[in-house]
Coordinates of C-alpha atoms and ligand atoms in Angstrom, one line a residue:
X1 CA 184.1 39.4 124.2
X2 CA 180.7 40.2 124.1
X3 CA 178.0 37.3 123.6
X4 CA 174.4 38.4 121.8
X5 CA 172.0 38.0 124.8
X6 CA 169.2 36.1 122.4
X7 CA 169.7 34.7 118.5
X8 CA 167.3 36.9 116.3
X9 CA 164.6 35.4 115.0
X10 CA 164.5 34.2 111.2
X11 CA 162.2 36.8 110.1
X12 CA 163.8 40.0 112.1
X13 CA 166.9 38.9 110.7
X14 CA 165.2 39.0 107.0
X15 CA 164.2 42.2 107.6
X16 CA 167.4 43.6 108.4
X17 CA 169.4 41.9 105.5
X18 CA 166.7 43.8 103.0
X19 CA 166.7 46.7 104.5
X20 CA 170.1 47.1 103.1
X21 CA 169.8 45.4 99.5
X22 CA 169.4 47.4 96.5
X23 CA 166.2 48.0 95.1
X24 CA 165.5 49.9 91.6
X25 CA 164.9 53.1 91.6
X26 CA 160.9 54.8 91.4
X27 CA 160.4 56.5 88.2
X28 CA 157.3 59.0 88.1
X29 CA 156.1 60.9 85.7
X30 CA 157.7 63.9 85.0
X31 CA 155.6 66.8 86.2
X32 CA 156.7 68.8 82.8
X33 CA 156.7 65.8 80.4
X34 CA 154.9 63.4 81.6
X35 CA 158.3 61.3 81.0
X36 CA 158.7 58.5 83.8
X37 CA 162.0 60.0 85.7
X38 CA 163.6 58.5 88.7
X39 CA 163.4 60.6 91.6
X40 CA 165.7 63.7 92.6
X41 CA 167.0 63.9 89.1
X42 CA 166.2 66.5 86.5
X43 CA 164.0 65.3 84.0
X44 CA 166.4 64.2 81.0
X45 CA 163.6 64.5 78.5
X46 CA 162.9 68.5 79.1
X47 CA 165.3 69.6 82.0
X48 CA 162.6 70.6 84.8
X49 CA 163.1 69.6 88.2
X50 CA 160.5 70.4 90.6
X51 CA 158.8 72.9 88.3
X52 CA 161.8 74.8 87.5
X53 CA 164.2 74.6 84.4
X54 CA 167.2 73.5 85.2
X55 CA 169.6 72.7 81.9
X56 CA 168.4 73.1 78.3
X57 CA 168.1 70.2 76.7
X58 CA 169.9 69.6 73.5
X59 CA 168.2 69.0 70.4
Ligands
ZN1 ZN1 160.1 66.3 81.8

């Protein structure tokens, strides 16, 4: 069975753990809007993603 060659240091090890927690999405402003909106989503508020309209919004 292999053996690890060298224990990892306290802080390397840290790093590694958070590289893989969850962190809340961004949110910025909506190009559109100006709504904050989480990023690669359609903007809920008025349906434009990345300068185009993508679903009509519901009134
Ligand atoms: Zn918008």
């Amino acid at each position: 069975m292999a053996v690890p060659k060298r224990r990892r240091s306290r802080s390397k090890q840290k790093s590694r753990v958070a590289a893989n927690r969850w962190h809340a999405p961004l949110f910025q402003p909506c190009g559109n809007c100006g709504a904050p909106v989480p990023g690669h989503i359609a903007c809920p508020s008025c349906g434009v993603y990345r300068g185009r309209k993508v679903f009509n919004v519901e009134l």
